[in-house]
Amino acid sequence: MSIVTWSHIWYRSQKWESKEPSVNAKAVTTSARLSDEAVIPLSTLDPAAPLDDLEWLDLAIGDARVVAIGESAHYNREFYELRHRLLRYLVERHGFSAYATESGFVEGRLPDTWVRGGEERLGHVMANGMTSLMGLWKQLRAHLEWMRRHNRTAAHPVGFHGIDMPGSMVSLLPGLDAVTAYLAQADPGFQVDPGIRETAAAFAATSAFSAPATFSAYGQLAPATRDALTAGLADLRARMTARRLDYVRGTAADAYERALRSLSITITLDAMLRDLARGDQHGMMLDREATIADTVEWILDREGRIVLAAHNGHVQRWPHTVPGMSPSPSMGMHLADRLGEDYLVIGTTSASGQTLNTSPDFYAGTLFTELEEAPQPGSLDALMAACHDGPFATDLRRLSPADAAAVRAVSRQRHGTYYSGVSPLDAYDIVVHLPRVTPAEPDQAALAHAPHEVQAAFSLWKPE
């Protein structure tokens, strides 16, 4: 799961309670709604259906090089399907050449190889090439299978990229091992200090379900041991940077750049753990958002146009607030600052259904929980839910003055089980509303390749 999610779970496990006033959503109604002219109905979420109802996107996206598609929470079927359908449209009609998602950058090489014709079993690719449980769902399988079919005949293939920390943000080992493997080729006379990996292995975890154990194990390390790990990683980066010309003569330039990016995000993960150990959750969020923005830019340097899929809290051009933390600049704010109009954001809302469970019993197999019966008044979700019964989109940049005033009156947005402050007109260009969201369907072939604790938790989950 994302750091937005496991940070929230961490706070719940510390018996933190929200200070926001409770609202009886069932008892409260709101008359605010947008005009019919602002509603662009979507005929279906079926990724395989005709795409004609998306032609309004032609004007909306213009020449944007990065189109970010948010989600209100992870692992919902409808968000997977929406992103798949939009990906098809942007690739087929506008020549987008990359799909970048909220999953580990290091691990992302595996699904990228598969969609380009690789021979690994897809279940293995999904379980090991995508982190934070993102790849364990049938709807994600459909994404990858479509990309592979497209690439068989397309003049310009579409690639897969992760943007996030390695090891589901609970292990340095995938990134460290990728860098060590590169250095064995580029600098065979050099041996990476074995103490770096030994320390990283002391708190390594095999999946997102191991996050609590990782925090505990890292916290038990002696300060001098943590400092030696950080210093060792910094030494590796200094060595790689100083020897770039020598390394690229002996290896492909892309291999060097990928290894250096893998090391950079591994160093960020180490910094995030150091932040957590000293109680600086805000610093942890700052580290991550800036680094995933750097990775998107790294991908953009190699691809023409990118479809970027991540949580609303990451893609929005507005500070994101996890309960108990102060607002943090998002990846989207970094990208908007760097790319200007080349960065376009599609946010999402929902009204009812089930969402990712952010309470500690998530780890015992209660993966999803019921949403409130209705979004709270004053939220973007409530405004959108009042407008239309089916899925629809609204282009926030082309609203009438009255509709713009209605959106401007909104002050927050629901992210799964909690609300975060937002100014929608600043945060998004387009909003897509999905009336009801449900859990995605687990992919049994992927689960068969997942770590034991993941299989155990999924076996306890009883979908409705």
Short mmCIF file of C-alpha atoms in Angstrom, two decimals:
data_model
loop_
_atom_site.label_atom_id
_atom_site.label_comp_id
_atom_site.label_asym_id
_atom_site.label_seq_id
_atom_site.Cartn_x
_atom_site.Cartn_y
_atom_site.Cartn_z
CA MET A 1 0.00 0.00 0.00
CA SER A 2 1.11 3.60 -0.37
CA ILE A 3 2.82 5.62 2.32
CA VAL A 4 -0.34 7.72 2.51
CA THR A 5 -2.13 4.56 3.62
CA TRP A 6 0.40 2.96 5.92
CA SER A 7 1.12 6.28 7.60
CA HIS A 8 -2.58 6.52 8.37
CA ILE A 9 -2.62 2.96 9.71
CA TRP A 10 0.45 3.74 11.81
CA TYR A 11 -1.39 6.66 13.38
CA ARG A 12 -4.44 4.51 14.08
CA SER A 13 -2.22 1.90 15.71
CA GLN A 14 -0.89 4.65 18.03
CA LYS A 15 -4.49 5.28 19.17
CA TRP A 16 -4.60 8.60 17.34
CA GLU A 17 -8.14 9.85 16.78
CA SER A 18 -9.33 12.38 14.25
CA LYS A 19 -10.10 15.83 15.62
CA GLU A 20 -12.54 16.59 12.79
CA PRO A 21 -16.13 16.91 13.94
CA SER A 22 -18.21 13.85 13.15
CA VAL A 23 -21.02 14.34 10.68
CA ASN A 24 -24.08 12.18 10.35
CA ALA A 25 -24.02 11.93 6.58
CA LYS A 26 -27.41 10.19 6.54
CA ALA A 27 -29.09 13.12 8.24
CA VAL A 28 -27.54 15.90 6.18
CA THR A 29 -28.47 16.89 2.66
CA THR A 30 -27.12 19.54 0.31
CA SER A 31 -28.74 21.33 -2.60
CA ALA A 32 -25.45 22.31 -4.28
CA ARG A 33 -25.01 20.81 -7.71
CA LEU A 34 -23.50 21.64 -11.07
CA SER A 35 -25.54 22.49 -14.13
CA ASP A 36 -26.29 19.83 -16.73
CA GLU A 37 -23.88 21.60 -19.09
CA ALA A 38 -20.99 20.75 -16.75
CA VAL A 39 -21.79 17.02 -16.78
CA ILE A 40 -20.03 14.84 -19.40
CA PRO A 41 -21.59 11.35 -19.05
CA LEU A 42 -19.36 8.30 -19.46
CA SER A 43 -21.22 5.50 -21.21
CA THR A 44 -19.23 2.72 -19.55
CA LEU A 45 -16.12 1.83 -17.55
CA ASP A 46 -15.52 -1.30 -19.63
CA PRO A 47 -11.92 -0.98 -20.88
CA ALA A 48 -12.74 -3.00 -24.01
CA ALA A 49 -15.76 -0.90 -25.05
CA PRO A 50 -15.71 1.68 -27.87
CA LEU A 51 -14.02 4.94 -26.86
CA ASP A 52 -16.20 7.49 -28.63
CA ASP A 53 -17.62 8.87 -25.38
CA LEU A 54 -14.10 10.06 -24.48
CA GLU A 55 -13.61 12.34 -27.47
CA TRP A 56 -14.14 15.39 -25.26
CA LEU A 57 -10.63 14.59 -23.94
CA ASP A 58 -9.12 15.76 -27.23
CA LEU A 59 -9.71 19.41 -26.36
CA ALA A 60 -9.15 18.90 -22.65
CA ILE A 61 -5.66 17.40 -22.79
CA GLY A 62 -4.27 19.60 -25.55
CA ASP A 63 -0.51 19.17 -25.77
CA ALA A 64 0.01 18.03 -22.18
CA ARG A 65 2.95 15.65 -21.87
CA VAL A 66 1.89 14.14 -18.54
CA VAL A 67 -1.75 13.28 -17.88
CA ALA A 68 -2.17 12.19 -14.27
CA ILE A 69 -5.19 10.08 -13.31
CA GLY A 70 -6.00 9.94 -9.61
CA GLU A 71 -7.94 7.54 -7.45
CA SER A 72 -9.67 8.13 -4.13
CA ALA A 73 -8.31 4.90 -2.65
CA HIS A 74 -6.27 1.91 -3.75
CA TYR A 75 -7.51 -1.48 -4.99
CA ASN A 76 -11.00 -0.47 -6.19
CA ARG A 77 -12.21 -2.20 -9.34
CA GLU A 78 -13.72 0.95 -10.82
CA PHE A 79 -10.55 3.05 -10.51
CA TYR A 80 -8.52 0.32 -12.23
CA GLU A 81 -11.09 0.15 -15.03
CA LEU A 82 -11.25 3.92 -15.46
CA ARG A 83 -7.49 4.23 -15.74
CA HIS A 84 -7.32 1.31 -18.16
CA ARG A 85 -9.94 2.91 -20.41
CA LEU A 86 -8.27 6.32 -20.31
CA LEU A 87 -4.90 4.70 -20.97
CA ARG A 88 -6.30 3.02 -24.09
CA TYR A 89 -7.67 6.31 -25.35
CA LEU A 90 -4.51 8.30 -24.72
CA VAL A 91 -2.30 5.66 -26.31
CA GLU A 92 -4.49 4.88 -29.32
CA ARG A 93 -5.69 8.40 -30.11
CA HIS A 94 -2.84 10.59 -28.86
CA GLY A 95 0.32 8.49 -29.04
CA PHE A 96 1.15 8.36 -25.33
CA SER A 97 4.06 5.96 -24.92
CA ALA A 98 4.35 5.26 -21.19
CA TYR A 99 2.21 4.15 -18.28
CA ALA A 100 3.75 5.19 -14.97
CA THR A 101 2.12 4.10 -11.74
CA GLU A 102 2.40 4.21 -7.95
CA SER A 103 4.58 1.12 -7.64
CA GLY A 104 8.27 0.43 -7.16
CA PHE A 105 10.60 1.88 -9.78
CA VAL A 106 13.16 -0.90 -9.38
CA GLU A 107 10.59 -3.69 -9.65
CA GLY A 108 8.88 -2.01 -12.62
CA ARG A 109 11.50 -3.34 -15.03
CA LEU A 110 9.82 -6.78 -14.81
CA PRO A 111 6.33 -5.78 -16.09
CA ASP A 112 7.93 -3.46 -18.66
CA THR A 113 9.86 -6.42 -20.07
CA TRP A 114 6.68 -8.53 -20.08
CA VAL A 115 4.49 -6.03 -21.94
CA ARG A 116 7.25 -5.79 -24.56
CA GLY A 117 7.13 -9.57 -25.14
CA GLY A 118 8.99 -11.08 -22.17
CA GLU A 119 8.53 -14.75 -21.33
CA GLU A 120 8.02 -14.70 -17.54
CA ARG A 121 4.73 -16.05 -16.20
CA LEU A 122 2.31 -13.17 -15.77
CA GLY A 123 1.36 -14.19 -12.22
CA HIS A 124 5.02 -13.91 -11.21
CA VAL A 125 5.30 -10.55 -12.98
CA MET A 126 2.25 -9.15 -11.19
CA ALA A 127 3.33 -10.33 -7.73
CA ASN A 128 7.00 -9.38 -8.03
CA GLY A 129 7.04 -6.55 -10.56
CA MET A 130 4.50 -4.36 -8.77
CA THR A 131 4.80 -3.36 -5.13
CA SER A 132 2.45 -2.40 -2.29
CA LEU A 133 -0.13 -5.04 -3.36
CA MET A 134 -0.86 -3.03 -6.53
CA GLY A 135 -0.39 -6.00 -8.87
CA LEU A 136 -2.54 -8.64 -7.17
CA TRP A 137 -5.81 -7.86 -8.97
CA LYS A 138 -7.50 -9.15 -12.12
CA GLN A 139 -8.20 -5.62 -13.28
CA LEU A 140 -4.46 -4.93 -13.29
CA ARG A 141 -3.89 -8.14 -15.26
CA ALA A 142 -6.23 -6.73 -17.92
CA HIS A 143 -4.09 -3.55 -18.05
CA LEU A 144 -0.91 -5.51 -18.70
CA GLU A 145 -2.49 -7.92 -21.17
CA TRP A 146 -3.84 -5.01 -23.22
CA MET A 147 -0.43 -3.32 -23.25
CA ARG A 148 1.22 -6.53 -24.48
CA ARG A 149 -1.39 -7.01 -27.24
CA HIS A 150 -1.00 -3.39 -28.28
CA ASN A 151 2.78 -3.67 -28.42
CA ARG A 152 2.67 -6.70 -30.74
CA THR A 153 1.39 -4.58 -33.62
CA ALA A 154 1.99 -0.95 -32.64
CA ALA A 155 4.56 1.15 -34.44
CA HIS A 156 5.23 2.89 -31.12
CA PRO A 157 5.02 0.54 -28.10
CA VAL A 158 3.82 1.65 -24.69
CA GLY A 159 6.11 0.97 -21.75
CA PHE A 160 5.42 0.32 -18.06
CA HIS A 161 7.19 2.25 -15.31
CA GLY A 162 7.02 2.36 -11.52
CA ILE A 163 7.68 5.68 -9.81
CA ASP A 164 7.87 4.69 -6.16
CA MET A 165 10.26 3.43 -3.49
CA PRO A 166 11.50 -0.18 -3.69
CA GLY A 167 10.34 -3.09 -1.56
CA SER A 168 6.81 -1.80 -0.94
CA MET A 169 8.50 1.03 0.99
CA VAL A 170 9.53 -1.44 3.69
CA SER A 171 12.80 -2.81 2.29
CA LEU A 172 15.98 -1.32 0.83
CA LEU A 173 17.09 -4.66 -0.58
CA PRO A 174 15.54 -4.55 -4.09
CA GLY A 175 17.15 -1.20 -4.84
CA LEU A 176 20.44 -2.10 -3.21
CA ASP A 177 20.63 -5.43 -5.06
CA ALA A 178 19.91 -3.74 -8.40
CA VAL A 179 22.76 -1.28 -7.83
CA THR A 180 25.14 -4.02 -6.68
CA ALA A 181 24.37 -6.06 -9.80
CA TYR A 182 25.11 -3.06 -12.01
CA LEU A 183 28.39 -2.28 -10.24
CA ALA A 184 29.50 -5.91 -10.65
CA GLN A 185 29.31 -5.29 -14.39
CA ALA A 186 30.50 -1.68 -14.56
CA ASP A 187 33.17 -1.80 -11.83
CA PRO A 188 34.13 -5.49 -11.34
CA GLY A 189 37.13 -4.65 -9.19
CA PHE A 190 34.97 -2.85 -6.62
CA GLN A 191 33.18 -4.65 -3.81
CA VAL A 192 30.20 -2.99 -2.15
CA ASP A 193 30.64 -2.91 1.62
CA PRO A 194 28.81 -6.08 2.78
CA GLY A 195 27.81 -4.26 5.96
CA ILE A 196 25.36 -2.12 3.95
CA ARG A 197 23.32 -5.10 2.84
CA GLU A 198 23.67 -6.83 6.20
CA THR A 199 22.10 -3.83 7.95
CA ALA A 200 19.39 -3.45 5.31
CA ALA A 201 18.54 -7.14 5.69
CA ALA A 202 18.10 -6.70 9.45
CA PHE A 203 14.88 -4.75 8.95
CA ALA A 204 13.88 -5.95 5.47
CA ALA A 205 10.32 -7.08 4.92
CA THR A 206 8.76 -9.11 2.15
CA SER A 207 5.53 -7.16 1.66
CA ALA A 208 3.42 -4.20 2.76
CA PHE A 209 1.92 -6.44 5.47
CA SER A 210 5.33 -6.41 7.14
CA ALA A 211 5.37 -2.63 7.63
CA PRO A 212 4.83 -2.70 11.43
CA ALA A 213 7.64 -5.24 11.86
CA THR A 214 9.92 -3.13 9.66
CA PHE A 215 9.34 0.01 11.72
CA SER A 216 10.03 -1.93 14.91
CA ALA A 217 13.19 -3.60 13.59
CA TYR A 218 14.59 -0.35 12.23
CA GLY A 219 13.86 1.39 15.52
CA GLN A 220 15.86 -1.27 17.37
CA LEU A 221 19.01 -0.62 15.34
CA ALA A 222 21.73 1.25 17.18
CA PRO A 223 22.02 4.88 16.01
CA ALA A 224 25.61 4.23 14.90
CA THR A 225 24.41 1.34 12.74
CA ARG A 226 21.75 3.49 11.08
CA ASP A 227 24.32 6.23 10.47
CA ALA A 228 26.75 3.74 8.92
CA LEU A 229 24.02 2.54 6.54
CA THR A 230 23.20 6.09 5.47
CA ALA A 231 26.87 6.93 5.01
CA GLY A 232 27.47 3.76 3.01
CA LEU A 233 24.64 4.57 0.61
CA ALA A 234 25.95 8.12 0.20
CA ASP A 235 29.42 6.74 -0.60
CA LEU A 236 27.93 4.52 -3.31
CA ARG A 237 26.17 7.49 -4.91
CA ALA A 238 29.36 9.57 -4.80
CA ARG A 239 31.30 6.74 -6.44
CA MET A 240 28.74 6.25 -9.20
CA THR A 241 28.46 9.95 -9.89
CA ALA A 242 32.22 10.52 -10.05
CA ARG A 243 32.82 7.54 -12.34
CA ARG A 244 29.96 8.13 -14.75
CA LEU A 245 32.15 8.51 -17.84
CA ASP A 246 34.05 5.31 -17.08
CA TYR A 247 30.87 3.38 -16.33
CA VAL A 248 28.95 4.38 -19.45
CA ARG A 249 31.92 3.38 -21.62
CA GLY A 250 31.61 -0.17 -20.32
CA THR A 251 27.82 -0.42 -20.07
CA ALA A 252 24.83 1.07 -21.82
CA ALA A 253 24.11 4.64 -20.77
CA ASP A 254 20.51 3.66 -19.94
CA ALA A 255 21.75 0.91 -17.61
CA TYR A 256 23.87 3.45 -15.76
CA GLU A 257 21.06 5.98 -15.46
CA ARG A 258 18.61 3.31 -14.26
CA ALA A 259 21.05 2.06 -11.63
CA LEU A 260 21.70 5.61 -10.40
CA ARG A 261 17.94 6.29 -10.17
CA SER A 262 17.49 3.01 -8.29
CA LEU A 263 20.17 4.10 -5.83
CA SER A 264 18.62 7.57 -5.43
CA ILE A 265 15.20 6.24 -4.51
CA THR A 266 16.77 3.69 -2.17
CA ILE A 267 18.56 6.53 -0.42
CA THR A 268 15.22 8.33 -0.15
CA LEU A 269 13.64 5.28 1.47
CA ASP A 270 16.47 5.21 4.00
CA ALA A 271 15.83 8.90 4.72
CA MET A 272 12.11 8.21 5.16
CA LEU A 273 12.87 5.53 7.75
CA ARG A 274 15.22 7.89 9.56
CA ASP A 275 12.43 10.49 9.61
CA LEU A 276 9.98 7.99 11.08
CA ALA A 277 12.47 6.91 13.74
CA ARG A 278 12.73 10.48 15.02
CA GLY A 279 8.99 11.10 14.76
CA ASP A 280 9.18 13.38 11.72
CA GLN A 281 6.28 12.06 9.64
CA HIS A 282 6.04 15.36 7.77
CA GLY A 283 9.66 15.08 6.67
CA MET A 284 9.00 11.52 5.52
CA MET A 285 6.19 12.76 3.25
CA LEU A 286 8.35 15.58 1.88
CA ASP A 287 11.10 13.11 0.99
CA ARG A 288 8.78 10.81 -0.88
CA GLU A 289 6.79 13.36 -2.87
CA ALA A 290 9.87 15.13 -4.21
CA THR A 291 11.53 11.85 -5.18
CA ILE A 292 8.57 10.36 -7.03
CA ALA A 293 8.28 13.66 -8.93
CA ASP A 294 11.97 13.31 -9.83
CA THR A 295 11.28 9.80 -11.12
CA VAL A 296 8.39 10.99 -13.29
CA GLU A 297 10.74 13.57 -14.80
CA TRP A 298 13.34 10.84 -15.32
CA ILE A 299 10.76 8.83 -17.28
CA LEU A 300 9.65 11.89 -19.24
CA ASP A 301 13.21 12.42 -20.42
CA ARG A 302 12.94 9.02 -22.12
CA GLU A 303 9.30 8.99 -23.25
CA GLY A 304 7.23 11.37 -25.34
CA ARG A 305 4.03 11.50 -23.25
CA ILE A 306 3.13 9.76 -20.00
CA VAL A 307 -0.09 8.49 -18.46
CA LEU A 308 0.56 8.77 -14.70
CA ALA A 309 -1.62 6.76 -12.30
CA ALA A 310 -1.50 7.44 -8.54
CA HIS A 311 -3.62 8.42 -5.56
CA ASN A 312 -5.40 11.79 -5.74
CA GLY A 313 -3.26 12.94 -2.84
CA HIS A 314 -0.12 12.51 -4.94
CA VAL A 315 -1.26 13.83 -8.33
CA GLN A 316 -3.19 16.91 -7.15
CA ARG A 317 -1.68 20.38 -7.44
CA TRP A 318 -2.47 21.04 -3.81
CA PRO A 319 -0.92 20.06 -0.46
CA HIS A 320 -2.14 16.70 0.80
CA THR A 321 -2.97 16.14 4.45
CA VAL A 322 -2.95 12.71 6.06
CA PRO A 323 -4.82 12.80 9.39
CA GLY A 324 -2.51 13.81 12.19
CA MET A 325 0.03 15.45 9.89
CA SER A 326 0.51 18.97 8.60
CA PRO A 327 -0.13 19.62 4.88
CA SER A 328 2.62 18.37 2.62
CA PRO A 329 3.49 19.51 -0.92
CA SER A 330 2.41 16.76 -3.30
CA MET A 331 4.17 15.16 -6.25
CA GLY A 332 1.66 17.02 -8.41
CA MET A 333 2.78 20.37 -7.03
CA HIS A 334 6.39 19.54 -7.88
CA LEU A 335 5.44 18.46 -11.40
CA ALA A 336 3.22 21.50 -11.98
CA ASP A 337 6.08 23.76 -10.89
CA ARG A 338 8.48 22.04 -13.29
CA LEU A 339 6.22 21.29 -16.25
CA GLY A 340 3.59 24.05 -16.20
CA GLU A 341 0.84 23.40 -18.74
CA ASP A 342 2.50 20.15 -19.77
CA TYR A 343 1.04 18.65 -16.57
CA LEU A 344 -2.70 17.88 -16.55
CA VAL A 345 -4.55 16.31 -13.60
CA ILE A 346 -7.70 14.18 -13.61
CA GLY A 347 -8.99 13.75 -10.07
CA THR A 348 -11.69 11.31 -8.96
CA THR A 349 -14.57 11.20 -6.50
CA SER A 350 -17.03 8.53 -5.40
CA ALA A 351 -20.28 8.38 -3.47
CA SER A 352 -20.77 4.91 -1.98
CA GLY A 353 -19.45 1.38 -1.83
CA GLN A 354 -16.36 -0.09 -0.19
CA THR A 355 -12.92 1.39 0.23
CA LEU A 356 -9.51 0.32 1.49
CA ASN A 357 -9.54 -0.28 5.24
CA THR A 358 -7.03 1.97 7.01
CA SER A 359 -7.49 0.50 10.48
CA PRO A 360 -4.98 -1.94 12.03
CA ASP A 361 -7.26 -4.92 11.34
CA PHE A 362 -6.28 -4.53 7.69
CA TYR A 363 -3.34 -6.74 8.61
CA ALA A 364 -5.74 -9.44 9.82
CA GLY A 365 -7.51 -9.68 6.48
CA THR A 366 -10.17 -6.95 6.75
CA LEU A 367 -8.96 -5.35 3.54
CA PHE A 368 -11.98 -3.14 2.80
CA THR A 369 -14.58 -1.22 4.75
CA GLU A 370 -17.90 0.42 3.93
CA LEU A 371 -17.95 4.06 2.95
CA GLU A 372 -20.34 6.43 4.66
CA GLU A 373 -23.86 6.30 3.27
CA ALA A 374 -23.24 9.65 1.61
CA PRO A 375 -20.26 11.99 1.23
CA GLN A 376 -20.12 14.74 3.82
CA PRO A 377 -21.59 18.14 2.85
CA GLY A 378 -19.03 20.67 1.69
CA SER A 379 -16.93 17.96 0.05
CA LEU A 380 -16.13 17.64 -3.62
CA ASP A 381 -17.59 14.13 -3.49
CA ALA A 382 -20.96 15.44 -2.25
CA LEU A 383 -21.10 18.11 -4.95
CA MET A 384 -20.35 15.61 -7.70
CA ALA A 385 -22.72 12.97 -6.31
CA ALA A 386 -25.61 15.46 -6.50
CA CYS A 387 -25.14 16.05 -10.23
CA HIS A 388 -25.71 12.77 -12.05
CA ASP A 389 -26.61 9.15 -11.28
CA GLY A 390 -23.98 7.52 -13.51
CA PRO A 391 -20.25 7.96 -14.00
CA PHE A 392 -19.37 11.32 -15.50
CA ALA A 393 -16.61 13.87 -15.94
CA THR A 394 -16.43 17.62 -15.41
CA ASP A 395 -13.86 19.86 -17.06
CA LEU A 396 -13.12 22.39 -14.32
CA ARG A 397 -11.43 24.77 -16.75
CA ARG A 398 -14.58 25.22 -18.82
CA LEU A 399 -17.24 25.88 -16.18
CA SER A 400 -19.83 28.63 -16.25
CA PRO A 401 -19.40 31.32 -13.57
CA ALA A 402 -22.19 29.76 -11.49
CA ASP A 403 -20.68 26.27 -11.71
CA ALA A 404 -17.22 27.62 -10.91
CA ALA A 405 -18.68 29.31 -7.82
CA ALA A 406 -20.22 26.00 -6.70
CA VAL A 407 -16.86 24.24 -7.03
CA ARG A 408 -15.06 27.13 -5.34
CA ALA A 409 -17.30 26.67 -2.29
CA VAL A 410 -15.90 23.14 -1.78
CA SER A 411 -13.23 22.90 0.89
CA ARG A 412 -12.36 19.22 1.19
CA GLN A 413 -12.36 15.84 -0.51
CA ARG A 414 -12.77 12.27 0.65
CA HIS A 415 -9.78 9.96 0.37
CA GLY A 416 -11.16 6.58 1.32
CA THR A 417 -12.00 6.73 5.02
CA TYR A 418 -10.88 10.29 5.74
CA TYR A 419 -11.25 13.83 4.37
CA SER A 420 -8.47 16.19 3.35
CA GLY A 421 -8.62 19.90 2.61
CA VAL A 422 -8.58 20.83 -1.07
CA SER A 423 -9.27 23.65 -3.50
CA PRO A 424 -10.55 21.68 -6.52
CA LEU A 425 -10.07 24.47 -9.07
CA ASP A 426 -6.41 24.66 -8.09
CA ALA A 427 -5.86 20.94 -7.58
CA TYR A 428 -7.43 19.47 -10.72
CA ASP A 429 -8.19 20.16 -14.36
CA ILE A 430 -10.84 17.46 -14.70
CA VAL A 431 -12.81 15.45 -12.13
CA VAL A 432 -14.37 12.06 -12.85
CA HIS A 433 -17.13 10.88 -10.51
CA LEU A 434 -17.87 7.19 -9.96
CA PRO A 435 -21.17 6.69 -8.10
CA ARG A 436 -20.17 3.40 -6.48
CA VAL A 437 -16.81 1.73 -5.96
CA THR A 438 -16.16 -1.90 -5.06
CA PRO A 439 -13.12 -4.04 -4.25
CA ALA A 440 -11.08 -5.24 -7.19
CA GLU A 441 -11.01 -8.98 -7.75
CA PRO A 442 -7.92 -10.82 -6.49
CA ASP A 443 -5.88 -12.57 -9.15
CA GLN A 444 -5.20 -16.09 -7.92
CA ALA A 445 -2.23 -16.62 -10.25
CA ALA A 446 -0.56 -13.51 -8.83
CA LEU A 447 -1.39 -14.46 -5.24
CA ALA A 448 0.24 -17.84 -5.80
CA HIS A 449 3.54 -15.97 -6.28
CA ALA A 450 3.00 -13.54 -3.39
CA PRO A 451 4.73 -13.82 0.02
CA HIS A 452 3.12 -16.08 2.61
CA GLU A 453 1.80 -13.27 4.80
CA VAL A 454 0.01 -11.75 1.80
CA GLN A 455 -1.59 -15.07 0.92
CA ALA A 456 -2.63 -15.53 4.56
CA ALA A 457 -4.28 -12.11 4.80
CA PHE A 458 -6.12 -12.54 1.50
CA SER A 459 -7.35 -15.96 2.62
CA LEU A 460 -9.02 -14.28 5.62
CA TRP A 461 -10.75 -11.65 3.51
CA LYS A 462 -14.39 -12.44 2.79
CA PRO A 463 -15.62 -10.26 -0.09
CA GLU A 464 -19.29 -9.43 0.03
#
